[in-house]
CSV table of C-alpha atoms in Angstrom, one decimal:
chain,number,residue,atom,x,y,z
F,1,MET,CA,14.2,-4.3,-32.8
F,2,ASN,CA,11.2,-3.8,-34.6
F,3,ARG,CA,8.9,-2.1,-34.6
F,4,THR,CA,6.4,-4.7,-33.3
F,5,GLY,CA,8.6,-5.8,-30.9
F,6,LYS,CA,8.9,-1.7,-29.4
F,7,THR,CA,5.0,-1.8,-29.1
F,8,LEU,CA,4.7,-4.7,-27.2
F,9,LEU,CA,7.2,-4.2,-24.8
F,10,PHE,CA,5.7,-0.7,-24.3
F,11,VAL,CA,2.3,-1.6,-23.9
F,12,LEU,CA,4.2,-5.1,-21.3
F,13,ILE,CA,5.6,-2.2,-19.4
F,14,PHE,CA,2.7,0.1,-18.8
F,15,LEU,CA,0.3,-3.1,-18.0
F,16,LEU,CA,3.4,-4.5,-15.6
F,17,PHE,CA,2.5,-1.4,-12.6
F,18,TRP,CA,-1.0,0.2,-13.9
F,19,VAL,CA,-3.3,-3.6,-13.5
F,20,THR,CA,-0.3,-5.5,-11.8
F,21,LEU,CA,-0.6,-9.0,-11.3
F,22,THR,CA,-2.6,-8.4,-8.7
F,23,PRO,CA,-5.6,-6.4,-10.1
F,24,PHE,CA,-9.2,-6.1,-7.6
F,25,MET,CA,-6.7,-6.9,-4.4
F,26,ASP,CA,-9.9,-7.8,-2.1
F,27,LEU,CA,-9.8,-6.2,1.4
F,28,ARG,CA,-11.5,-7.9,3.0
F,29,ASP,CA,-9.4,-9.8,3.4
F,30,PRO,CA,-7.6,-10.2,6.4
F,31,SER,CA,-4.4,-11.1,5.0
F,32,VAL,CA,-4.2,-7.8,4.7
F,33,LEU,CA,-3.2,-7.2,8.2
F,34,LEU,CA,0.1,-8.8,8.9
F,35,ALA,CA,3.0,-7.9,7.7
F,36,GLN,CA,4.1,-7.4,4.6
F,37,GLU,CA,7.6,-8.5,4.6
F,38,GLN,CA,7.1,-11.6,1.7
F,39,GLY,CA,7.9,-10.3,-2.3
F,40,ASN,CA,5.2,-11.7,-4.7
F,41,ALA,CA,6.6,-14.4,-7.0
F,42,LEU,CA,5.2,-14.2,-9.5
F,43,GLN,CA,5.4,-10.0,-10.0
F,44,GLN,CA,9.1,-10.8,-9.2
F,45,LEU,CA,9.7,-13.3,-12.4
F,46,VAL,CA,7.8,-11.3,-14.6
F,47,SER,CA,9.0,-7.9,-13.7
F,48,LEU,CA,12.6,-9.3,-13.6
F,49,SER,CA,12.0,-10.8,-17.8
F,50,LEU,CA,10.8,-7.4,-18.8
F,51,PHE,CA,14.3,-6.1,-16.9
F,52,PHE,CA,16.8,-7.9,-18.3
F,53,ILE,CA,14.7,-7.0,-22.1
F,54,SER,CA,14.0,-3.7,-20.8
F,55,ALA,CA,18.5,-3.5,-20.2
F,56,LEU,CA,19.2,-5.1,-23.6
F,57,TYR,CA,17.6,-2.3,-25.4
F,58,LEU,CA,19.0,0.4,-23.3
F,59,LEU,CA,22.2,-1.2,-23.9
F,60,ALA,CA,21.7,-1.5,-27.8
F,61,ASN,CA,20.8,2.5,-27.3
F,62,TRP,CA,23.5,2.9,-24.8
F,63,GLN,CA,24.3,7.2,-26.1
F,64,ILE,CA,20.7,7.6,-25.1
F,65,ALA,CA,20.2,6.1,-22.3
F,66,LEU,CA,23.2,7.5,-20.7
F,67,LYS,CA,21.9,11.0,-20.9
F,68,MET,CA,19.1,9.9,-19.2
F,69,LEU,CA,21.3,8.8,-16.1
F,70,SER,CA,21.3,12.6,-13.5
F,71,PRO,CA,24.9,11.5,-11.8
F,72,LEU,CA,22.4,13.4,-9.2
F,73,LEU,CA,20.7,9.4,-9.1
F,74,ILE,CA,23.1,7.5,-9.1
F,75,ILE,CA,25.2,9.5,-6.4
F,76,LEU,CA,21.2,8.6,-4.4
F,77,LEU,CA,20.8,4.7,-5.8
F,78,PHE,CA,24.4,4.6,-4.0
F,79,TRP,CA,23.4,5.6,-0.7
F,80,GLN,CA,20.7,3.8,-0.1
F,81,PHE,CA,22.3,1.1,-1.2
F,82,ILE,CA,24.6,1.3,2.1
F,83,THR,CA,21.3,1.9,3.8
F,84,VAL,CA,20.5,-1.8,2.9
F,85,PHE,CA,22.9,-3.3,5.6
F,86,THR,CA,21.8,0.1,8.0
F,87,SER,CA,18.1,-2.5,7.8
F,88,ASP,CA,17.3,-4.6,11.0
F,89,TYR,CA,16.3,-6.6,7.9
F,90,SER,CA,19.0,-7.1,5.0
F,91,GLY,CA,17.8,-10.0,3.8
F,92,ILE,CA,13.9,-8.1,2.6
F,93,SER,CA,15.8,-4.5,2.3
F,94,PHE,CA,18.1,-6.3,-0.6
F,95,ARG,CA,15.3,-8.0,-2.6
F,96,ARG,CA,13.5,-4.9,-2.1
F,97,TYR,CA,16.7,-1.9,-3.8
F,98,VAL,CA,16.5,-5.0,-6.6
F,99,TYR,CA,13.4,-4.5,-7.5
F,100,SER,CA,13.8,-0.5,-7.4
F,101,ILE,CA,16.8,-0.6,-9.5
F,102,THR,CA,14.6,-2.6,-12.0
F,103,VAL,CA,11.7,-0.8,-12.1
F,104,ILE,CA,14.2,2.7,-12.7
F,105,VAL,CA,15.5,0.8,-15.5
F,106,THR,CA,12.7,-0.4,-17.2
F,107,ALA,CA,10.9,3.0,-16.6
F,108,MET,CA,14.3,4.3,-18.5
F,109,ALA,CA,13.4,2.3,-21.2
F,110,TRP,CA,9.8,2.7,-21.6
F,111,VAL,CA,10.7,6.0,-21.9
F,112,ILE,CA,12.5,4.8,-26.0
F,113,LEU,CA,11.3,2.7,-26.6
F,114,PRO,CA,8.1,4.7,-29.2
F,115,GLU,CA,9.8,4.6,-32.9
F,116,ASN,CA,8.9,8.7,-33.4
F,117,GLN,CA,6.0,11.2,-30.9
F,118,GLN,CA,3.6,9.7,-33.2
F,119,HIS,CA,4.2,6.5,-32.5
F,120,PHE,CA,4.1,7.7,-29.1
F,121,GLN,CA,0.7,8.9,-29.2
F,122,ARG,CA,-1.1,6.3,-30.6
F,123,MET,CA,-0.7,3.7,-27.7
F,124,LEU,CA,-0.8,6.3,-25.5
F,125,LYS,CA,-4.6,7.0,-26.0
F,126,TYR,CA,-5.1,3.3,-26.5
F,127,LEU,CA,-3.5,2.2,-22.7
F,128,SER,CA,-5.6,5.5,-21.4
F,129,LEU,CA,-8.6,3.7,-22.4
F,130,PHE,CA,-7.6,-0.1,-22.0
F,131,ILE,CA,-6.9,1.5,-18.3
F,132,LEU,CA,-10.3,3.9,-17.9
F,133,GLY,CA,-12.5,0.7,-19.5
F,134,LEU,CA,-11.2,-1.8,-17.0
F,135,SER,CA,-11.3,0.1,-13.9
F,136,TYR,CA,-14.9,0.9,-15.3
F,137,PHE,CA,-16.4,-3.1,-15.4
F,138,GLY,CA,-14.6,-3.5,-11.4
F,139,VAL,CA,-17.2,-1.2,-11.0
F,140,ILE,CA,-19.9,-2.0,-13.0
F,141,PHE,CA,-19.3,-6.0,-12.5
F,142,MET,CA,-16.7,-6.5,-9.6
F,143,PRO,CA,-17.6,-3.4,-7.1
F,144,GLU,CA,-17.1,-6.4,-3.6
F,145,VAL,CA,-13.8,-5.5,-4.8
F,146,SER,CA,-14.0,-2.3,-7.4
F,147,ILE,CA,-16.2,0.0,-5.2
F,148,HIS,CA,-14.8,0.7,-0.9
F,149,ASN,CA,-16.9,-1.4,1.8
F,150,GLU,CA,-17.6,-1.9,4.9
F,151,ALA,CA,-16.7,-5.5,4.4
F,152,GLU,CA,-12.5,-5.2,3.8
F,153,VAL,CA,-10.7,-5.2,7.5
F,154,LEU,CA,-9.3,-1.7,6.7
F,155,GLU,CA,-10.5,2.3,7.1
F,156,LEU,CA,-14.0,1.6,6.9
F,157,ILE,CA,-14.2,5.1,5.8
F,158,ASN,CA,-13.8,5.1,2.6
F,159,ALA,CA,-16.4,2.5,2.1
F,160,GLY,CA,-18.7,4.0,-1.1
F,161,SER,CA,-15.0,4.9,-2.3
F,162,TRP,CA,-14.7,4.0,-6.4
F,163,ARG,CA,-10.7,2.5,-7.0
F,164,GLY,CA,-11.9,0.2,-9.8
F,165,HIS,CA,-8.8,-2.1,-10.1
F,166,PHE,CA,-6.1,-0.3,-8.2
F,167,SER,CA,-5.4,-1.4,-4.6
F,168,HIS,CA,-6.5,1.9,-3.1
F,169,LYS,CA,-8.6,5.4,-3.8
F,170,ASN,CA,-5.8,7.3,-3.2
F,171,ILE,CA,-4.3,5.5,-5.8
F,172,ALA,CA,-6.8,5.7,-7.9
F,173,GLY,CA,-7.6,9.5,-7.0
F,174,PRO,CA,-4.0,10.4,-8.6
F,175,ALA,CA,-3.7,7.8,-12.0
F,176,MET,CA,-7.0,8.7,-13.3
F,177,ILE,CA,-5.1,13.1,-12.5
F,178,VAL,CA,-1.9,11.3,-15.2
F,179,LEU,CA,-4.6,9.4,-17.6
F,180,ILE,CA,-6.7,13.3,-17.6
F,181,ILE,CA,-2.3,14.6,-18.5
F,182,TYR,CA,-2.0,12.4,-20.5
F,183,ASN,CA,-4.5,13.0,-22.7
F,184,LEU,CA,-5.1,17.3,-22.6
F,185,TYR,CA,-1.7,16.7,-24.3
F,186,LEU,CA,-2.8,14.2,-27.0
F,187,LEU,CA,-6.1,16.5,-27.3
F,188,ARG,CA,-5.5,17.6,-31.0
F,189,LYS,CA,-7.7,19.4,-33.6
F,190,ASP,CA,-7.7,16.3,-35.5
F,191,ASP,CA,-7.5,13.6,-33.9
F,192,TYR,CA,-9.9,14.7,-30.1
F,193,LEU,CA,-12.8,11.6,-30.0
F,194,ILE,CA,-10.2,9.1,-27.6
F,195,PRO,CA,-8.6,11.1,-25.5
F,196,ALA,CA,-11.8,13.7,-25.5
F,197,LEU,CA,-14.4,10.6,-23.4
F,198,ASN,CA,-11.0,9.1,-21.7
F,199,ILE,CA,-10.1,12.8,-20.1
F,200,VAL,CA,-14.0,12.7,-18.9
F,201,LEU,CA,-14.1,8.9,-18.2
F,202,ALA,CA,-11.3,10.0,-16.1
F,203,THR,CA,-12.3,12.5,-13.8
F,204,ILE,CA,-15.5,11.1,-13.4
F,205,PHE,CA,-13.8,8.4,-11.8
F,206,LEU,CA,-11.5,10.6,-9.6
F,207,ILE,CA,-15.0,12.3,-8.4
F,208,PHE,CA,-16.1,8.6,-7.3
F,209,SER,CA,-13.0,8.3,-5.8
F,210,ASN,CA,-13.2,10.7,-3.0
F,211,ASN,CA,-9.9,11.1,-3.2
F,212,LYS,CA,-9.3,14.6,-1.9
F,213,THR,CA,-5.8,14.8,-2.4
F,214,SER,CA,-5.5,14.3,-5.8
F,215,ILE,CA,-9.4,16.3,-6.6
F,216,GLY,CA,-8.2,19.5,-4.2
F,217,LEU,CA,-4.4,19.7,-6.0
F,218,ILE,CA,-5.3,18.9,-10.1
F,219,VAL,CA,-6.3,22.6,-10.2
F,220,ILE,CA,-3.6,23.9,-8.6
F,221,ALA,CA,-0.8,21.1,-10.3
F,222,LEU,CA,-2.1,22.6,-13.9
F,223,LEU,CA,-1.6,26.6,-12.9
F,224,VAL,CA,1.8,25.8,-11.3
F,225,ALA,CA,3.0,23.9,-15.0
F,226,GLU,CA,1.3,27.3,-16.6
F,227,ILE,CA,3.2,29.6,-14.3
F,228,ILE,CA,6.8,27.2,-14.7
F,229,ARG,CA,5.7,27.6,-18.5
F,230,PHE,CA,5.2,31.5,-19.3
F,231,VAL,CA,7.8,32.6,-17.2
F,232,ARG,CA,11.3,31.4,-19.0
F,233,LEU,CA,13.7,33.0,-16.4
F,234,LEU,CA,14.6,30.1,-14.5
F,235,PRO,CA,14.5,32.2,-11.1
F,236,LEU,CA,11.3,32.3,-11.0
F,237,GLN,CA,10.6,28.6,-13.0
F,238,TYR,CA,11.7,27.8,-9.6
F,239,LEU,CA,10.3,30.5,-6.9
F,240,ALA,CA,7.2,29.1,-8.7
F,241,ALA,CA,8.0,25.4,-8.4
F,242,ILE,CA,9.5,25.5,-4.6
F,243,ILE,CA,7.1,28.0,-3.3
F,244,PRO,CA,3.6,25.6,-3.3
F,245,VAL,CA,5.9,22.6,-2.2
F,246,GLY,CA,7.3,24.0,1.0
F,247,LEU,CA,3.9,25.7,1.3
F,248,MET,CA,2.0,22.1,1.2
F,249,LEU,CA,4.5,21.0,3.5
F,250,LEU,CA,4.2,23.9,5.8
F,251,LEU,CA,0.5,23.4,6.5
F,252,THR,CA,0.8,19.6,6.5
F,253,VAL,CA,3.5,17.9,8.2
F,254,GLY,CA,4.7,21.8,9.2
F,255,THR,CA,1.3,21.7,12.0
F,256,VAL,CA,2.6,18.9,13.5
F,257,VAL,CA,6.2,20.7,14.7
F,258,SER,CA,4.8,24.0,14.9
F,259,LEU,CA,2.8,25.1,17.2
F,260,PRO,CA,1.6,28.6,15.3
F,261,VAL,CA,0.8,26.4,12.3
F,262,GLN,CA,-0.9,24.0,13.8
F,263,ASP,CA,-3.0,27.4,14.8
F,264,PHE,CA,-3.7,28.8,11.5
F,265,VAL,CA,-4.1,25.2,9.6
F,266,THR,CA,-6.7,25.1,12.4
F,267,GLY,CA,-8.8,27.7,12.1
F,268,LEU,CA,-8.2,27.5,8.7
F,269,ILE,CA,-10.1,24.1,7.6
F,270,SER,CA,-12.8,21.7,9.3
F,271,ASP,CA,-10.1,18.8,9.7
F,272,PRO,CA,-6.5,20.5,11.1
F,273,THR,CA,-5.4,16.2,11.2
F,274,PHE,CA,-5.8,15.6,7.0
F,275,THR,CA,-7.7,12.5,7.8
F,276,GLY,CA,-5.3,11.6,10.8
F,277,ARG,CA,-2.5,11.9,8.9
F,278,THR,CA,-0.7,14.2,12.2
F,279,GLU,CA,-1.4,11.2,14.3
F,280,ILE,CA,1.4,9.0,11.9
F,281,TRP,CA,4.0,11.8,11.1
F,282,LYS,CA,3.7,12.3,14.6
F,283,PHE,CA,5.0,8.8,15.4
F,284,ALA,CA,7.5,9.0,12.4
F,285,LEU,CA,8.7,11.8,13.3
F,286,GLU,CA,9.8,10.2,16.9
F,287,GLN,CA,10.3,6.9,16.0
F,288,LEU,CA,13.4,9.0,13.6
F,289,ARG,CA,15.0,10.5,16.8
F,290,ALA,CA,16.3,6.9,16.8
F,291,HIS,CA,18.0,6.5,13.7
F,292,PRO,CA,17.6,10.3,12.2
F,293,TRP,CA,20.9,10.4,9.7
F,294,VAL,CA,20.7,6.6,7.7
F,295,GLY,CA,17.2,5.6,8.5
F,296,PHE,CA,15.8,2.5,9.5
F,297,GLY,CA,17.1,1.2,6.2
F,298,PHE,CA,15.8,1.4,2.5
F,299,ASP,CA,12.1,0.4,2.7
F,300,THR,CA,11.6,-1.6,5.8
F,301,PHE,CA,10.3,0.5,8.4
F,302,TRP,CA,6.3,0.0,7.6
F,303,ASN,CA,4.3,-2.7,7.7
F,304,MET,CA,7.1,-4.7,9.5
F,305,SER,CA,6.5,-6.6,11.9
F,306,HIS,CA,9.5,-5.4,14.5
F,307,LEU,CA,5.2,-2.5,13.8
F,308,ILE,CA,3.4,-5.1,13.4
F,309,ASN,CA,3.6,-6.7,16.2
F,310,GLY,CA,6.0,-4.4,18.6
F,311,GLY,CA,3.2,-3.4,21.2
F,312,TYR,CA,3.5,0.3,19.5
F,313,GLU,CA,-0.5,0.1,19.1
F,314,ILE,CA,-1.1,0.1,22.5
F,315,GLU,CA,0.8,3.3,21.9
F,316,THR,CA,-1.1,4.2,19.2
F,317,TRP,CA,-2.8,3.1,15.9
F,318,ALA,CA,-0.3,5.0,13.3
F,319,SER,CA,2.1,2.2,13.7
F,320,ARG,CA,0.0,-0.1,11.9
F,321,ALA,CA,-0.1,2.8,8.9
F,322,GLY,CA,0.8,1.5,5.2
F,323,HIS,CA,3.5,4.2,4.2
F,324,ALA,CA,3.8,8.1,6.2
F,325,HIS,CA,0.8,9.8,4.0
F,326,ASN,CA,4.4,11.4,3.2
F,327,GLY,CA,6.2,10.9,1.3
F,328,TYR,CA,9.2,13.1,2.2
F,329,ILE,CA,9.3,11.3,5.3
F,330,ASN,CA,8.7,7.8,4.0
F,331,LEU,CA,11.9,7.8,2.6
F,332,MET,CA,13.7,10.1,5.6
F,333,MET,CA,12.4,7.3,7.5
F,334,THR,CA,14.2,4.6,5.5
F,335,THR,CA,17.0,5.9,4.2
F,336,GLY,CA,17.9,9.1,6.5
F,337,LEU,CA,18.3,12.5,6.1
F,338,ILE,CA,20.9,11.9,3.9
F,339,GLY,CA,19.2,10.0,1.7
F,340,ILE,CA,15.4,12.5,1.9
F,341,THR,CA,18.6,15.8,0.8
F,342,LEU,CA,19.6,13.8,-2.0
F,343,PHE,CA,16.6,12.5,-3.0
F,344,ILE,CA,15.8,16.3,-2.6
F,345,VAL,CA,18.3,18.1,-5.0
F,346,TRP,CA,17.5,15.2,-7.5
F,347,MET,CA,14.0,14.9,-7.9
F,348,LEU,CA,13.1,19.2,-7.3
F,349,PHE,CA,15.8,21.3,-8.9
F,350,CYS,CA,16.8,18.6,-11.9
F,351,PRO,CA,13.8,18.5,-13.8
F,352,LEU,CA,12.9,21.5,-14.1
F,353,LEU,CA,16.7,22.0,-14.4
F,354,ASP,CA,16.0,19.6,-17.2
F,355,TYR,CA,12.4,21.5,-18.5
F,356,HIS,CA,14.1,25.0,-18.4
F,357,ARG,CA,16.8,23.7,-21.2
F,358,SER,CA,13.8,21.8,-22.8
F,359,GLN,CA,12.1,25.2,-23.7
F,360,LYS,CA,15.4,25.7,-25.9
F,361,SER,CA,16.1,22.8,-27.5
F,362,GLY,CA,13.6,22.4,-30.9
F,363,ASN,CA,12.0,20.0,-30.0
F,364,ASP,CA,7.8,19.0,-29.0
F,365,PRO,CA,6.6,21.8,-26.6
F,366,ALA,CA,3.5,20.3,-25.3
F,367,LEU,CA,5.0,17.2,-24.1
F,368,ALA,CA,7.4,18.2,-22.3
F,369,VAL,CA,4.2,21.1,-20.3
F,370,MET,CA,3.0,17.0,-20.7
F,371,TYR,CA,5.3,15.6,-18.4
F,372,LEU,CA,6.0,18.5,-16.4
F,373,ARG,CA,2.2,18.6,-15.2
F,374,ILE,CA,3.0,15.2,-13.9
F,375,TRP,CA,6.0,16.1,-12.3
F,376,VAL,CA,4.5,19.6,-10.5
F,377,PHE,CA,2.0,17.6,-9.4
F,378,MET,CA,3.3,15.1,-8.1
F,379,MET,CA,5.9,16.9,-5.5
F,380,LEU,CA,2.4,18.3,-4.8
F,381,TYR,CA,0.6,15.1,-3.6
F,382,ALA,CA,3.2,14.2,-1.8
F,383,SER,CA,2.7,16.1,1.1
F,384,LEU,CA,-0.2,13.5,1.7
F,385,GLU,CA,0.4,10.2,-0.1
F,386,SER,CA,3.6,8.2,-0.6
F,387,PRO,CA,4.4,9.0,-3.6
F,388,PHE,CA,8.3,8.0,-4.3
F,389,PHE,CA,10.2,4.3,-4.3
F,390,ALA,CA,6.6,3.0,-4.3
F,391,PRO,CA,7.6,0.3,-7.2
F,392,ARG,CA,4.6,-1.2,-7.6
F,393,GLY,CA,1.9,0.9,-9.3
F,394,GLN,CA,1.4,3.2,-11.9
F,395,VAL,CA,2.4,6.4,-9.8
F,396,TRP,CA,5.5,6.1,-8.9
F,397,PHE,CA,6.5,4.9,-12.0
F,398,SER,CA,5.2,7.6,-14.0
F,399,LEU,CA,6.8,10.2,-12.1
F,400,LEU,CA,10.3,8.7,-12.8
F,401,ALA,CA,9.5,8.3,-16.2
F,402,ALA,CA,8.5,12.2,-16.3
F,403,VAL,CA,11.6,13.0,-15.3
F,404,PHE,CA,14.1,11.0,-17.4
F,405,ALA,CA,11.6,12.3,-20.3
F,406,LEU,CA,13.1,15.8,-18.8
F,407,ARG,CA,16.0,14.9,-18.8
F,408,LEU,CA,16.2,13.7,-22.3
F,409,HIS,CA,13.7,16.2,-24.3
F,410,ALA,CA,16.5,18.8,-22.9
F,411,ARG,CA,19.3,17.1,-24.4
F,412,VAL,CA,18.2,14.9,-27.3
F,413,LYS,CA,16.5,16.3,-30.5
F,414,ALA,CA,12.8,14.1,-30.5
F,415,ARG,CA,12.7,11.9,-33.4
């Protein structure tokens, strides 16, 4: 594939996840309340087309592609495949599993498409500017579908929060964080104007999105990443990463399983329910008792007809939640304790080991730090949102790309 083809594929993949085929979703439409069991045919067609092209590109570069694959990821994917057949919605679960695989393959190809670092930097800089321009265009010219408002059928409390072309402020928030991290990497003495503009625009949008989770975590994530970069000893790097993630989980999900933790958090913050999330976590953990080891089947718990039409809303509104608002619980609900254990080993321990090895690889340390920052932020963010295996947006795609890039950064000398 020549340079033009690589550029075009890189851009198309990026736009598929960062813009999607349904930008500016109208949240005033009552259909958003219905069970989400049908796929988007056009989305599937475009995704599969880019998947096949990506797969062919990976086959042509199979030696590099294999270096991105972790045996733990393969084991995790095999377990998720097993849970497809334990689901009450095996057909839906299978389609979603296949789609999840296409996202993984596409992200792998996206990482190795740039011919060199300068090519990657140039594309990332202008794509960041385009995404920000599209978001601001919506806020200015299409506010009814770019700013949450009281005419929407869900979460009226979000009225006034910016979301741009994204479907929700909680998606716009982490998107802005990733753009800030991208452009912190791109910010150089000889090329600072557009990256600096991107950082300013993304920061302003983040503030007006009112996504408190992202706003509150960005400084912590950058600080943790800097500590990991500085200490260099692997055991200390693990401690620097695991302690903040563990504390986040303890102070959030811990409030619904431990009364002392609940009392402590109640005295610490003004909203110990984390905007109602504790009700969702309680409901999810109670439901998990029925299928603790295998869960309810890959990506078939939330928004399914048994919840929407099962009368659970009489007991709690939490059954209407679109996801667990916690990535670890969300994955546990669908793949069980076995699935979440495999995932934690792959996602929490392997990327940090890869970053540690990359520090001795001779590759650009600034690029590795960029991916490390994204990974740290997402691990913390997952305590209050559900970024894992959410294939239709930029959050999971960005995390996958970071994890694959770190693995490659530790094993292959960059061009």
